[in-house]
Every structure is written in structure tokens, then in C-alpha cells.
XYZ file of C-alpha atoms in Angstrom:
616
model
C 1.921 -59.661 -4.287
C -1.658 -58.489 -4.560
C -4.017 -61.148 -6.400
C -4.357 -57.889 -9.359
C -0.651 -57.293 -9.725
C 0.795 -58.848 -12.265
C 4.945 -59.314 -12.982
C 6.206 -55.893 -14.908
C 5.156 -55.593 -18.727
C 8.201 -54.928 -20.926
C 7.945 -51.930 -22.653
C 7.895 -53.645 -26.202
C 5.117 -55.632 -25.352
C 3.194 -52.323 -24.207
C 0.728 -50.892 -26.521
C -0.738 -47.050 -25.747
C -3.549 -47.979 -24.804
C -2.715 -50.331 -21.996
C -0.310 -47.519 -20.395
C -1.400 -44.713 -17.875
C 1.085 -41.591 -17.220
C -0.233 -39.609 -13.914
C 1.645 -38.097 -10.934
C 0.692 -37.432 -6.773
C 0.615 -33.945 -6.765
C -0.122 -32.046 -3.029
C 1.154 -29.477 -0.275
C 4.321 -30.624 1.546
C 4.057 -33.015 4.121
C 0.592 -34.489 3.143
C 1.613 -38.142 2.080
C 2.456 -38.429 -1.217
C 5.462 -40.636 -0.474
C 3.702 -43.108 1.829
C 0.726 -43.288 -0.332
C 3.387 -44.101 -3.233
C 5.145 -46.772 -0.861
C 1.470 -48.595 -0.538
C 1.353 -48.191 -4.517
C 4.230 -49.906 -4.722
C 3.540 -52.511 -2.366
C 0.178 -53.513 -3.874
C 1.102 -53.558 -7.272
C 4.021 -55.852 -5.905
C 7.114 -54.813 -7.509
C 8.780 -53.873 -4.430
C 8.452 -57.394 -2.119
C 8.063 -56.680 1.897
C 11.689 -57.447 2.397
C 13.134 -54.504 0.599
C 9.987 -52.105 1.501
C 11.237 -49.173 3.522
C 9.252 -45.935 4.382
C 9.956 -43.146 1.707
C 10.985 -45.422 -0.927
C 11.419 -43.561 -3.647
C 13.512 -40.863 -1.521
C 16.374 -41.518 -2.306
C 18.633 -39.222 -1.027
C 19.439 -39.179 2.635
C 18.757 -35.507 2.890
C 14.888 -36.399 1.870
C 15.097 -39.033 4.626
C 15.855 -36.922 7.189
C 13.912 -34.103 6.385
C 10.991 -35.896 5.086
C 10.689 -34.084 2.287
C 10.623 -34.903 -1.521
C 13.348 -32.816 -3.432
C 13.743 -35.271 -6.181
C 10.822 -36.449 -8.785
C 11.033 -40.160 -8.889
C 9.824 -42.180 -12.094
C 8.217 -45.756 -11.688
C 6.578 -48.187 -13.539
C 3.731 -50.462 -12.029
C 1.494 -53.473 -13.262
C -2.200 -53.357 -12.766
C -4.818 -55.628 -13.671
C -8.654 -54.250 -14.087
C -10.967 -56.564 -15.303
C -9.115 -59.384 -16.711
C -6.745 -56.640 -18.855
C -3.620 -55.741 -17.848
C -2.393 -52.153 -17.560
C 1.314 -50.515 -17.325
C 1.047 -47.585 -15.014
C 3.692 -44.884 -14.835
C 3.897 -42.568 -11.651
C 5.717 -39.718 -10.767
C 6.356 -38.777 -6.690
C 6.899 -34.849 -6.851
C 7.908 -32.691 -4.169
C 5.417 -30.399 -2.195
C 7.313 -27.130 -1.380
C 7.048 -24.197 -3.553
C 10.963 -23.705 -4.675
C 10.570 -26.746 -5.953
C 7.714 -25.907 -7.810
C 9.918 -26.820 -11.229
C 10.266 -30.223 -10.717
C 6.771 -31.041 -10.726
C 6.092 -28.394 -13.637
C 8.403 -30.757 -15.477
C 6.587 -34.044 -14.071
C 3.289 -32.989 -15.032
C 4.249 -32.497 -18.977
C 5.006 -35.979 -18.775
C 1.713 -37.347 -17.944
C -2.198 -37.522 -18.830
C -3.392 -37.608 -14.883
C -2.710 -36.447 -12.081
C -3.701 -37.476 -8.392
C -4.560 -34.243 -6.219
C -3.761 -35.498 -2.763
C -5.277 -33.602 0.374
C -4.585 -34.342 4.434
C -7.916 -34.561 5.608
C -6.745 -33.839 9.171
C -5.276 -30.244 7.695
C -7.429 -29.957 4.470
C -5.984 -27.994 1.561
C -3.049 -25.626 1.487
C -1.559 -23.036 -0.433
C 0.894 -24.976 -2.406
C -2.102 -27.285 -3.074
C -3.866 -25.015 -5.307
C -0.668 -23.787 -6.699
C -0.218 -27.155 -7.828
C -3.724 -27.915 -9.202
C -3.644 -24.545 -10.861
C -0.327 -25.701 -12.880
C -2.030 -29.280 -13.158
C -5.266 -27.611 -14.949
C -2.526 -25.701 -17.126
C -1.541 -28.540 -18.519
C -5.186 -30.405 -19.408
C -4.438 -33.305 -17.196
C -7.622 -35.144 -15.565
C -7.946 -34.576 -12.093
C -8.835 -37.005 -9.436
C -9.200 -36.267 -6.261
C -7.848 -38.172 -2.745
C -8.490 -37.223 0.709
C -5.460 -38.937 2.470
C -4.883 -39.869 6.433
C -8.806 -40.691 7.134
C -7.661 -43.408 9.682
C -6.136 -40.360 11.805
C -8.189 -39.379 15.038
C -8.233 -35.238 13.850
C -9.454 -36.391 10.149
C -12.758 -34.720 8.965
C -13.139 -35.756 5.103
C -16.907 -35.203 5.260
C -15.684 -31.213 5.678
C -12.867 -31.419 3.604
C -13.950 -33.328 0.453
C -17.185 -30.430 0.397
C -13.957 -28.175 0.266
C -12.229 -29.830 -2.418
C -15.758 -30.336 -4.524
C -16.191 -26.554 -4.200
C -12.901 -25.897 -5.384
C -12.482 -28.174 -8.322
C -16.239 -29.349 -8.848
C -18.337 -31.876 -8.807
C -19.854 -33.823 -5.713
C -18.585 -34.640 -2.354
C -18.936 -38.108 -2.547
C -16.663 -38.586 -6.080
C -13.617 -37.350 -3.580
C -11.640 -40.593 -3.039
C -11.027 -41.556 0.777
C -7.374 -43.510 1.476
C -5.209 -44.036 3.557
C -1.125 -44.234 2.648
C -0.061 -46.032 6.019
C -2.574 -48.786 5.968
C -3.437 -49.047 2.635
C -7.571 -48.530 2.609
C -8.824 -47.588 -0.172
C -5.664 -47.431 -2.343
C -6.551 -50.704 -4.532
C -9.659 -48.971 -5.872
C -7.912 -45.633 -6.691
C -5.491 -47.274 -8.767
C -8.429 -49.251 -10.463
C -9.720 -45.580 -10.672
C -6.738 -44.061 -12.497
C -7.119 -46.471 -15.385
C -10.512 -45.207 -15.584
C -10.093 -41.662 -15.210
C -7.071 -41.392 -16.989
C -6.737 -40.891 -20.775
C -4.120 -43.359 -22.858
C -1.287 -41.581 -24.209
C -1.567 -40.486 -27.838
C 1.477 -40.264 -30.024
C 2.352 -41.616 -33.557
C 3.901 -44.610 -33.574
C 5.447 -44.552 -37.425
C 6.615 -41.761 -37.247
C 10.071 -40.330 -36.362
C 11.042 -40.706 -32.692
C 10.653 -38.080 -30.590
C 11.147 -37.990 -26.717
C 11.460 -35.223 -24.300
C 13.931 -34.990 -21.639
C 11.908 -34.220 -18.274
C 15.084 -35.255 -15.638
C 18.489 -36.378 -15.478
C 20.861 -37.671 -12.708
C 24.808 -38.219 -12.730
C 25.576 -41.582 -11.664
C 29.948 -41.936 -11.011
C 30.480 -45.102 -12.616
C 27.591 -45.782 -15.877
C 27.827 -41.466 -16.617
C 24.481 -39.629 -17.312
C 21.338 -41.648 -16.659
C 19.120 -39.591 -18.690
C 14.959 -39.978 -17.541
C 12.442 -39.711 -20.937
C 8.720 -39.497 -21.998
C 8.524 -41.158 -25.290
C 5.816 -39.120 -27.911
C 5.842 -40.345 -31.117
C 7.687 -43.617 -33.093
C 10.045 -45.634 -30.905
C 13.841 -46.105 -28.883
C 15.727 -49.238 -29.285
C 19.325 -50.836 -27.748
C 22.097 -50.086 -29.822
C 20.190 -47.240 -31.945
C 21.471 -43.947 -32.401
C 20.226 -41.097 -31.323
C 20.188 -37.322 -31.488
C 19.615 -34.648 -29.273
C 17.696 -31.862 -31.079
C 19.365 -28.588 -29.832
C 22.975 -29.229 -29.179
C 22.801 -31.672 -32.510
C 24.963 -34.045 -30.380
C 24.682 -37.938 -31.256
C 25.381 -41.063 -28.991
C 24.911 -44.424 -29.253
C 21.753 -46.103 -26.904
C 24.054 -48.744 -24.471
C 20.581 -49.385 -22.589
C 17.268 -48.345 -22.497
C 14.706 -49.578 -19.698
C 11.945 -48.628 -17.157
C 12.251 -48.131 -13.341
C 10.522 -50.456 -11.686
C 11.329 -49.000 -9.364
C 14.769 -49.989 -9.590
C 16.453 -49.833 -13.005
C 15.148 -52.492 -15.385
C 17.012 -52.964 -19.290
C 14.196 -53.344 -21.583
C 13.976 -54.083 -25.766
C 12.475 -50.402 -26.391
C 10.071 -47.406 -25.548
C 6.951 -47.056 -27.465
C 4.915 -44.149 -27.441
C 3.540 -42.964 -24.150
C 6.335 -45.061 -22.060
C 8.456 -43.591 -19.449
C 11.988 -44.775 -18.979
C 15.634 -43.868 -18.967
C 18.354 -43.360 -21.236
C 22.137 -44.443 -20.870
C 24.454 -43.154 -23.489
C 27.541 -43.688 -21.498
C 28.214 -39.705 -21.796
C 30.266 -38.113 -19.080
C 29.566 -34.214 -19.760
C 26.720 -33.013 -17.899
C 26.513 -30.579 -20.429
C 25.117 -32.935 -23.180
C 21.474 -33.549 -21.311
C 19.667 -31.149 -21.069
C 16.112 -31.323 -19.164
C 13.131 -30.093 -21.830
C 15.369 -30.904 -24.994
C 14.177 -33.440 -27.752
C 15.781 -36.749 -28.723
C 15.203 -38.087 -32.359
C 16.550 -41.140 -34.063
C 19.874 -40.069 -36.151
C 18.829 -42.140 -39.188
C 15.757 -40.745 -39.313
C 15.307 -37.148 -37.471
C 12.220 -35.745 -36.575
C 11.888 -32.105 -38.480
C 10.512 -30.205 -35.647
C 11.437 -30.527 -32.166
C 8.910 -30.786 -28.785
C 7.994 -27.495 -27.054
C 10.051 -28.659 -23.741
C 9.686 -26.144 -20.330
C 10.010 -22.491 -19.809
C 13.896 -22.152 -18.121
C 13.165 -21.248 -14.147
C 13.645 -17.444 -13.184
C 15.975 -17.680 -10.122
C 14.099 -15.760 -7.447
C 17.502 -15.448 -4.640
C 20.802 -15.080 -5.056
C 23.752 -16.464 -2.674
C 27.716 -16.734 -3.238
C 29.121 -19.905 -2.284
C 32.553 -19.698 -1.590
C 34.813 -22.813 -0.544
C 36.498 -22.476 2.841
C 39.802 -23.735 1.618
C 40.722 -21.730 -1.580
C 42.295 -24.742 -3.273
C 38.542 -26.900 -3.085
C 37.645 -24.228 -5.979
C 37.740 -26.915 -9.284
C 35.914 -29.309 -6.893
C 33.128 -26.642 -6.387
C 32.852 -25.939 -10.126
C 32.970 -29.349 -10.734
C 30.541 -30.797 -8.266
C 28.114 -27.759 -9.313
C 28.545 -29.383 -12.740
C 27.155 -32.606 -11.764
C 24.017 -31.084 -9.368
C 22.975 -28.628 -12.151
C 22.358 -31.918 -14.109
C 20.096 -33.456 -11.206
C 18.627 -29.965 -10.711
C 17.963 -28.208 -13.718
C 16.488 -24.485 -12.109
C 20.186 -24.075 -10.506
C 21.942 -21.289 -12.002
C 25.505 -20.209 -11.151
C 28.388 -18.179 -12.607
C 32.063 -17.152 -11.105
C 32.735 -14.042 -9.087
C 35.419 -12.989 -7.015
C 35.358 -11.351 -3.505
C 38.016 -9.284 -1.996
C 37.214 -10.973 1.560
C 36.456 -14.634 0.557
C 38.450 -15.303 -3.115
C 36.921 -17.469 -5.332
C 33.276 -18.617 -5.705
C 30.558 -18.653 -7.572
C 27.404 -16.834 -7.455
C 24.518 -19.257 -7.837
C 20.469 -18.537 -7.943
C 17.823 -20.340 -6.094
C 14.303 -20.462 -6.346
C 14.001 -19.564 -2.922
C 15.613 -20.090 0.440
C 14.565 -24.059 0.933
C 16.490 -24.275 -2.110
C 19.803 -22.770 -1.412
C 19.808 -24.589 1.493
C 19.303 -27.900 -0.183
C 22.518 -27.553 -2.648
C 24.436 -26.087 0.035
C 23.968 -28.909 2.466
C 24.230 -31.512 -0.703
C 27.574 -30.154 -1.863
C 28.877 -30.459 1.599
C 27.400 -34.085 2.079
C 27.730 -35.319 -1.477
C 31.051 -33.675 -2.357
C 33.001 -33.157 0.714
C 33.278 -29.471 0.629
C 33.345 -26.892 3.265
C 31.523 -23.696 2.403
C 30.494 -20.253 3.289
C 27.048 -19.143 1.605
C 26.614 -15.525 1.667
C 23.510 -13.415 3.040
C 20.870 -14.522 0.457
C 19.910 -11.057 -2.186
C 17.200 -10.922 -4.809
C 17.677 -8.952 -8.022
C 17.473 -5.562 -8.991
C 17.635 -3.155 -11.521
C 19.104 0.120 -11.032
C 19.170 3.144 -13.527
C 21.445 5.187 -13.340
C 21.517 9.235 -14.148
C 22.987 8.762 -17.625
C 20.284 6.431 -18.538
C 22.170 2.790 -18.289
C 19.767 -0.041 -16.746
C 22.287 -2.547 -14.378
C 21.153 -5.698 -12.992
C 22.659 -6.184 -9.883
C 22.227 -9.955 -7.975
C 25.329 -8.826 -5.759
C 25.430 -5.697 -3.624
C 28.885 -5.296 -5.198
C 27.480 -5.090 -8.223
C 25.683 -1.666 -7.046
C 27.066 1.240 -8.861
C 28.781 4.173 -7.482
C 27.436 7.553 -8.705
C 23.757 9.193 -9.223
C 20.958 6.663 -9.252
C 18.065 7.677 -10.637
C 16.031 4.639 -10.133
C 15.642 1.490 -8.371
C 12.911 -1.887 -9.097
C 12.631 -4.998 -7.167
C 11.014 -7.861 -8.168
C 7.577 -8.478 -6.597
C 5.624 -11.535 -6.237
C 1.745 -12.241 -5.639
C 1.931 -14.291 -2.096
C -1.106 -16.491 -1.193
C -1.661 -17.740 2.424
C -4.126 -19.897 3.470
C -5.181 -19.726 7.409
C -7.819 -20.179 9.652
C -10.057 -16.933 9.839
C -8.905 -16.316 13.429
C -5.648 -15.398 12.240
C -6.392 -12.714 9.648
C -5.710 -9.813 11.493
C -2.070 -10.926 12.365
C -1.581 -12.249 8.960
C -2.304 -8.597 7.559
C -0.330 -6.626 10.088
C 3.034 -8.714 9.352
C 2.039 -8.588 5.417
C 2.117 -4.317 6.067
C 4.817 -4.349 7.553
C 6.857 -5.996 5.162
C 5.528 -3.188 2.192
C 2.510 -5.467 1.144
C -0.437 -4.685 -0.979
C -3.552 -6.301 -0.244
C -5.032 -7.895 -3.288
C -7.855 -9.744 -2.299
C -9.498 -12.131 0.496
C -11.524 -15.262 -0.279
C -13.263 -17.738 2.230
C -12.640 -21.760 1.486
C -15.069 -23.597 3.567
C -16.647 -22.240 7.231
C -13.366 -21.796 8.868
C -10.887 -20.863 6.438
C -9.378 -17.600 4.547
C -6.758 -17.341 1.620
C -5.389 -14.018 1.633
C -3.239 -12.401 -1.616
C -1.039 -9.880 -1.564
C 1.396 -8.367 -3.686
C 4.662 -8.148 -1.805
C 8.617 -7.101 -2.734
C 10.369 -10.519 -2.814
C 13.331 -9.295 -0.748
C 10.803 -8.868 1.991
C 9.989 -12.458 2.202
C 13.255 -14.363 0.962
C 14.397 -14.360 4.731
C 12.332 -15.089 7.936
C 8.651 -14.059 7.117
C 7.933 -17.728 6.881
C 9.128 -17.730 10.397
C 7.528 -14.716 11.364
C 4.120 -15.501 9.475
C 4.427 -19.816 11.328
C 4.900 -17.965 14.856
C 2.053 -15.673 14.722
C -0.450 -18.396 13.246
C 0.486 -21.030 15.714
C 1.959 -23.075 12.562
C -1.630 -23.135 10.722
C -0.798 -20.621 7.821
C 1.140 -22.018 4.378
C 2.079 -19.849 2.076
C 2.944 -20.033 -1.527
C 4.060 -17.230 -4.170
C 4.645 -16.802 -8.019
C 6.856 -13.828 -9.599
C 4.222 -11.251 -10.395
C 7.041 -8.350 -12.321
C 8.633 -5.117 -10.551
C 8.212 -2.133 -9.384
C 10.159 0.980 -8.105
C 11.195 1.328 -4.348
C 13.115 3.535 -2.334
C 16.177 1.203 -1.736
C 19.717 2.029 -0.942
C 23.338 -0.003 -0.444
C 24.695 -0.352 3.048
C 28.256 -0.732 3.239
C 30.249 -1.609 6.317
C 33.413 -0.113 6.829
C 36.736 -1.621 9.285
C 38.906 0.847 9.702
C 37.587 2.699 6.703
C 37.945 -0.162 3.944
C 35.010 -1.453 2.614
C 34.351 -5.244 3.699
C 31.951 -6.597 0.414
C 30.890 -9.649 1.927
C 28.601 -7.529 4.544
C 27.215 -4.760 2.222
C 23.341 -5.117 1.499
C 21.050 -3.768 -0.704
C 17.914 -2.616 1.719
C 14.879 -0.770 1.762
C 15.616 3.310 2.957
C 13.422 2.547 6.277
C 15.279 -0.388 7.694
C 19.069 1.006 6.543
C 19.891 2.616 9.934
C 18.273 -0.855 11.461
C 20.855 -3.280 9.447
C 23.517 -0.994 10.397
C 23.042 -1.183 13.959
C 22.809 -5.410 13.866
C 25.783 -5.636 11.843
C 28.451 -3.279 13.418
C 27.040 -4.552 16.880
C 27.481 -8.011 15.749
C 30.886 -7.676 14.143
C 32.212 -6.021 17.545
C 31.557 -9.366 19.067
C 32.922 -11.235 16.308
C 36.629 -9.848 15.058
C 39.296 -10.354 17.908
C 40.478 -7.386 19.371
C 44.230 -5.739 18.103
C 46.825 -3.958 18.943
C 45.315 -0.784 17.713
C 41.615 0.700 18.015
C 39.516 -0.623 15.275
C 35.973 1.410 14.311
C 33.471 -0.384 12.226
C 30.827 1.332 10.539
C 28.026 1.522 8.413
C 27.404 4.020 5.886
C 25.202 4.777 2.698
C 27.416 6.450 0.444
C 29.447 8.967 2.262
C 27.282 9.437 5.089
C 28.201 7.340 8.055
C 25.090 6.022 10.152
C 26.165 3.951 12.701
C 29.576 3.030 14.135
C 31.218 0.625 16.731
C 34.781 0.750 18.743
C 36.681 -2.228 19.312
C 39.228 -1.174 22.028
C 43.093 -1.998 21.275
C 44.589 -4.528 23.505
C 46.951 -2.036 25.970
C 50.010 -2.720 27.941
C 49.991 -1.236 31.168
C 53.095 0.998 30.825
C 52.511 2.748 34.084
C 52.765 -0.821 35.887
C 56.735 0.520 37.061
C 55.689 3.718 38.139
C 55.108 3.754 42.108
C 53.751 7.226 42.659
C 56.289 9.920 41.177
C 55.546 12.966 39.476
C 52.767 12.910 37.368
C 54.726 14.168 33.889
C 56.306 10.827 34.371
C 53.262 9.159 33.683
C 51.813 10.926 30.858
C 55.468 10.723 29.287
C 54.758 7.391 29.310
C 51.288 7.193 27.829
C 52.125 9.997 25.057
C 54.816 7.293 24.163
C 52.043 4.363 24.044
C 50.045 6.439 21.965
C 52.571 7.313 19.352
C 53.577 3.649 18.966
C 49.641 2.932 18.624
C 49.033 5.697 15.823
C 52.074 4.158 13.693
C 50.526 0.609 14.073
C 47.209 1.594 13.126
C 49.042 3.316 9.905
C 50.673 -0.124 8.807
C 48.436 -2.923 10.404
C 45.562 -4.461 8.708
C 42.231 -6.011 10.451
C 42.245 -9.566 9.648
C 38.421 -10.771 9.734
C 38.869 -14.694 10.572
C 36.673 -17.276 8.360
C 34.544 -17.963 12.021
C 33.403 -14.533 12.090
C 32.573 -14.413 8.468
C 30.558 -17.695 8.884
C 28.983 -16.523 11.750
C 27.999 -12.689 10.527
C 26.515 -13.907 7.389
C 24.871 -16.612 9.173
C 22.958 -14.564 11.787
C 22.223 -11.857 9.371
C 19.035 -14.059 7.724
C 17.104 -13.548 10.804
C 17.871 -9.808 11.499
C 18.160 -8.158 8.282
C 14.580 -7.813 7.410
C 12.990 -7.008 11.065
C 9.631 -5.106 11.005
């Protein structure tokens, strides 16, 4: 235990102005989990036995990724001059579709810690972050992390960050997460920096949701940030907008693991367990009150998440339906930005349609309810949303090209979003070729620093929901990040792409795509589907078409009998007696059979079509 570390305050003993509420907020993969290990480690509430790397990841997915998907809650002891202080962190993720969970985070706290590599310096998702941590009036302090690496440069780096957030060079903190330099006097800097909490304490409790998880055997576990009065064991509560009430069984802090407590004051962070089973009855951004005494007027709580892509996710087996709308149930609780709904496909049954916040995302929940649930599934070719008028004047939202209606369209918008990359200058030239190519408007340049550029454009979102991260690592030799917020719509020439087998119309494979790269998609997926469905007895075309008009098309050649194997020489009539028989017998089978698509190929179209669909 460090010699300033002292053994965990209870919350009752806790005043306001002995607690500090900040959170590690930085680009992806720039060590805000190992700097939060070494927190935990010198404050000494997690001993060297139990210390593991990442360990507040929870999740085995963030373990081998190493990536944060989860905010994590924990409480910490800290002693500054003879006074001792309760310090309450929150680990949020870096990437941008997860750019919810530390929206959520930061409402809950006074601080936050801007963390920079200062081998890499600072990245887009960096100042998308600081941007939504100046939003929310929190004090700023910031950390150049990784100085013991060989590539490190914080003399260039914190001149960077001074120019971007102000002040002097020097007030930039240097630390490092894996050894621990320089992490002792940041924390003694956090109770400095970092206002108390203010918040009534008579009057009426109020505490906002800001997470929730759904643990099988003790029900919801339900994460809070007390504001005003106080929770107790045994109370009873209320939850402002559903008007539900429940009884507090326990009420505690993580620390980091999950310690009961005698209350929450104002300004603590802890956790709720009510012993409620429906998912339904917590939700993240709503207000609880004490049911004796209710609060009047509830918090503000968060802005609900746009979803930005759109996937089906269909179960393999048709019977593993109730198990996906059930273990949907349970992640929606955990992630509060996923949306879903049922829909029905002619090709794959039952599913649901879900939206993401981008494509990190969808994969995420996919690969969770396969791991976490046991289900097999097929996710369809990610879409975005659009909005089509039609000749009579009706507006349709369509998230499915299904959904695309049949007739005169007199209009189509897609959403756009304003992208921002940061790169180093060299790369600017191939940064705005791929941008124009994908239908991108250049909104402005601006240099950070000797070396490096953030470019903005304003770009359709269905041009960048599938490989132009890819596309845009490739041609920057993996130096370029890029972030992006929804900036509205706009009209576009866009059009539906069906494909056809044998002239029915296969739903799973239609796509909604700009009138430029139609013939392009066409090509990739008729080719692709002639490799994938198993020849038949008959000849089976597959086409593309827009409409009625047909603009591309494939063969796949009916398995044939030789029927002229018994003929040795002989007049030729004899022969073609034969094949005019063969064909006959073809024509009626191609009359009555039906092309049966097997699940491999569907898996496999839908798979390959992320990295083909959208080519320049």
C-alpha cells in the first residue's frame, strides 16, 4: 500500500468536500487502462496479488482486443496533506461509437484527466473528447502518458496540447501508466484541480442513473451519481419517469470490487441493487427520488443516441429467436445507445433489426451475443438511414432496403456527418483524393504543431460506415485517426439494387447505393453469388436490376447427364432426339423447382459484401 493511501472511506462518513468525481478521457489505445491499473495500485485497494493488466476490463472481449467498451466506476482513498480524500474515477472507452458512454461518464463528474501518448501525440477522438469534456464545464488537466518509451517527445507534444487547450508547456503533467512515474503527484493534483461536488444535502434525494449492468443471480445492478439529500439500506425509492418503486436491498461503492456501504451522500458514486429482474425498469439518464419524500422536478439526464448504422441480426437456427430477444433485453441494459425492433425476411425468418453507432459497434454486440449467450447469427450488410419522398408527397424512412418503396420517387436524403482526420502533413494529398472519391466536401484544413494537419470534411455516412477506415489506415501507413459527429442530410442521387435468382427477388442482398457505383455492386454480387449457390438440375440466372431494368447478370450452368453416353456413332437425328428430350425435361424442372440459397452462402455473401460495396 502506498505510505498516502489510506483503507476505503465509507460513504457515510464522506462529506462533499473530501470527495473528487473526474474521469481518463483520451484517443483509443493511449493508456487509460494501465494508467488506471497504477491508480489503483498506489492508492492500494487492489493488493499485488489480485493486480492484473486491464483491471477494470472486465469483459474478455476488452481483454483481447485491448479496448475499453465498458465505463468502469471506482472509488479510491487519497491522502494530501494530512486530510484524507475519497476519489471517484471513471475508465471510458476511446473509440468514437462509443462516444456515449463517456458522454454519460462525464455528467457524472467535476474533472476530467485528458490523457495524450506522447510517442503519437493527440488524435482525432482526443479532441472529440475534450470538446464534449469542455461541454460539460469540467476542469481539465492535462497528462502526457508513455514518456519512458524510446519514440516519446513530450517537450513537442505538451507545446501541442498547451496550444490547443492553453496555458504553458510546462503545467502538462508527464507519467507514465506501466511504471508508475509521476502518477502519485497527479492524483495529489486532481484534488487540487478538481472542484468538490455541490449538491443539497436536506433536501429530497435525487440521483441520476449514468449505467447499468444485468448480473444472473442478484438482477439489475444499477450504477448512480448522487446530487442532492441522501440513499440509505432498506429505503424506498422511486424512479422518476416510469414512477416505478423498489425497495434498496444494498447500496455501496466499487472499490473496485463491490463494497455494501450505510448510504450515498451527495457527490458519491455507487450502485444500486433493488433485486429487480426487468431490464426495462433502469433506465440510464432517469432520476431516482426517495418515495416518502419525492423530489418535484426530476434531473436533466442525456440526450437518447441517434443510431448512425443499421444491421439485421437473424439467429441461424429459427427456434434461438426468444433467446435473441431475450439476450438483446439484457445487453440493451449494459448498453444503453442499442436500438432494435422485429422484422421478418423472406430468406432468413425471424430477426430483429438493431442500430449501431457505427461499425465497431455492431461488431461488439454481435460477437457478445454469440460469446455471452450462445447464439449463432447472421448480421446483415450494415445500411444507414434514409428518407425517401415519394411522388404523392409521403416522407418514408427506410433503415432496410426492403423498406424502399416501389413506385415514383421524387426524392432521396442521406444522413451526412462532419469527419475530422488528423495526419501527418505528408499524407494530405492521399487523404483528400480518397475523401473525393467517397462524395466529400472539403470544409476546412488546420495545422496542429510543425508536422501535423486535421482535415474536415463533410461526407454521406453510407460512404464511410464500411471500409474507408481501411482504405484511409492503408494509404497513411496507419498514422491517420479519424473521428465524426452527425452533421444533418442532404439530397443524393441514390437508387435500390435488387438481385434477382431465377427472377424472384432475394431481400437479404438488395442495397440502397449511390447511382455511380449501382452497376459496380451488381457486378460483385452476381459474380460472387455464382461462386456461392451450388449448381442444379436446371440453369439458374442471377441478376441485378434497378427497377425493371436489368444491369448485370450471371449463369450458373445446370448439372447435365450425358444422354448421348449410349450412342456409338449412328445417325445424327438420333442424337439430337435425345438432347431435345433432355431439354424438355429441363424446361419442366425449371417451371416447378426452386433455388435453395444455403445459410453458408448467405453468411458468406453478406460477409464479403462490407469490403466491396463501397469501392472508389
Amino acid at each position: 500500500m502506498s505510505p498516502r493511501a489510506r483503507t476505503p472511506l465509507t460513504p457515510a462518513s464522506t462529506e462533499p468536500a473530501k470527495i473528487r468525481n473526474f474521469c481518463i478521457i483520451a484517443h483509443i489505445d493511449h493508456g487509460k487502462s494501465t494508467l488506471a491499473d497504477r491508480m489503483l495500485q498506489i492508492t492500494g485497494i487492489v493488493d499485488e496479488r489480485s493486480m492484473r493488466a486491464q483491471y477494470l476490463d472486465r469483459m474478455d472481449i476488452e481483454r483481447e482486443r485491448g479496448i475499453t467498451i465498458k465505463s468502469q466506476a471506482v472509488r479510491m482513498p487519497w491522502e494530501v496533506a494530512g486530510q484524507s480524500f475519497a476519489l471517484n474515477m471513471i475508465d471510458t472507452p476511446g473509440h468514437v461509437d462509443f462516444t456515449y458512454e463517456v458522454s454519460r461518464s462525464l455528467a457524472a463528474c467535476e474533472g476530467a484527466i485528458l490523457l495524450v501518448d506522447a510517442a503519437q501525440g493527440i488524435e482525432a477522438q482526443t479532441l472529440a473528447n475534450l470538446y464534449l469534456a469542455l461541454d460539460n464545464d469540467l476542469a481539465i488537466i492535462p497528462v502526457l502518458n508513455k514518456i519512458d518509451l524510446p519514440a516519446a517527445d513530450p517537450e513537442k507534444y505538451a507545446k501541442e496540447i498547451a496550444s490547443l487547450i492553453g496555458g504553458k508547456p510546462e503545467d502538462v503533467f508527464r507519467v507514465s501508466g506501466k511504471t508508475g512515474q509521476g502518477v502519485a503527484e497527479l492524483l495529489d493534483r486532481v484534488v487540487e484541480v478538481v472542484p468538490p461536488p455541490a449538491g443539497d444535502p436536506n433536501a429530497p434525494a435525487r440521483a441520476m442513473i449514468f449505467d447499468s449492468v444485468y448480473d444472473a443471480y442478484r438482477g439489475v445492478v444499477t450504477y448512480v451519481r448522487v446530487i442532492d439529500g441522501k440513499l440509505s439500506p432498506r429505503q424506498r425509492i422511486q424512479m422518476m419517469s416510469t414512477r416505478a418503486t423498489h425497495e434498496l436491498l444494498e447500496i455501496g461503492v466499487s472499490s473496485p470490487e463491490p463494497t455494501p456501504s450505510q448510504g450515498l451522500g451527495v457527490g458519491e458514486v455507487g450502485y444500486l441493487i433493488t433485486g429487480v429482474k426487468d431490464v426495462r425498469q433502469s433506465k440510464v439518464g432517469d432520476t431516482v427520488t426517495d418515495q416518502a419524500k419525492p423530489a418535484t422536478q426530476a434531473l436533466a439526464g442525456y440526450t437518447d443516441p441517434k443510431p448512425m448504422v443499421f444491421s439485421g441480426l437473424y439467429p441461424i437456427d429459427g427456434s434461438d429467436y426468444p433467446n435473441l430477444r431475450e439476450a438483446l433485453d439484457k445487453l440493451k441494459l449494459s448498453d444503453a445507445s442499442l436500438n432494435y425492433e422485429p422484422e421478418t425476411s423472406v430468406a432468413l425468418g425471424f430477426g430483429f433489426r438493431c442500430g449501431f453507432l457505427g461499425l465497431l459497434h455492431l461488431e461488439i454486440i454481435t460477437e457478445r451475443l454469440e460469446r455471452e449467450f450462445g447464439l449463432d447469427l447472421i448480421a446483415t450488410a450494415p445500411s444507414v438511414p434514409y428518407g425517401v419522398t415519394t411522388e404523392d408527397g409521403k416522407v418514408i424512412e427506410v433503415t432496410n432496403p426492403s423498406e424502399y418503396p416501389t413506385g415514383k420517387i421524387k426524392t432521396v436524403t442521406e444522413p451526412m456527418v462532419k469527419v475530422g482526420i488528423l495526419a501527418p502533413k505528408d499524407f494530405v494529398g492521399t487523404i483528400m483524393e480518397l475523401c473525393q472519391s467517397r462524395r466529400g466536401a472539403l470544409l476546412g484544413m488546420e495545422y496542429l504543431g510543425e508536422d501535423r494537419v486535421e482535415i474536415r470534411y463533410n461526407m454521406p455516412l453510407g460512404e464511410i460506415v464500411f471500409d474507408f477506415f481501411d482504405h484511409l489506415k492503408s494509404r497513411t501507413q496507419g498514422y491517420a485517426s479519424l473521428d465524426y459527429e452527425p452533421s444533418g442530410e442532404q439530397e443524393a442521387d441514390l437508387v435500390k439494387v435488387d438481385i434477382l435468382l431465377q427472377g424472384e427477388q432475394v431481400d437479404a442482398f438488395s442495397a440502397i447505393v449511390h447511382k455511380d457505383k449501382a452497376y459496380a455492386y451488381g457486378v460483385v454480387m452476381t459474380e460472387r453469388l455464382k461462386k456461392l449457390i451450388p449448381r442444379q438440375q436446371f440453369e439458374v440466372p442471377i441478376q441485378a436490376a434497378i427497377g425493371a431494368r436489368i444491369i448485370a447478370r450471371e449463369s450458373i450452368s445446370a448439372i447435365r447427364k450425358d444422354v448421348l453416353a449410349k450412342c456409338y456413332g449412328g445417325d445424327i437425328t438420333r442424337k439430337r432426339k435425345l438432347l431435345e428430350k433432355q431439354k424438355e425435361g429441363k424446361k419442366r424442372m425449371k417451371m416447378v423447382g426452386r433455388v435453395e440459397v444455403p445459410q453458408e452462402a448467405f453468411i458468406a455473401a453478406l460477409q464479403g459484401d462490407e469490403e466491396t460495396k463501397k469501392k472508389p
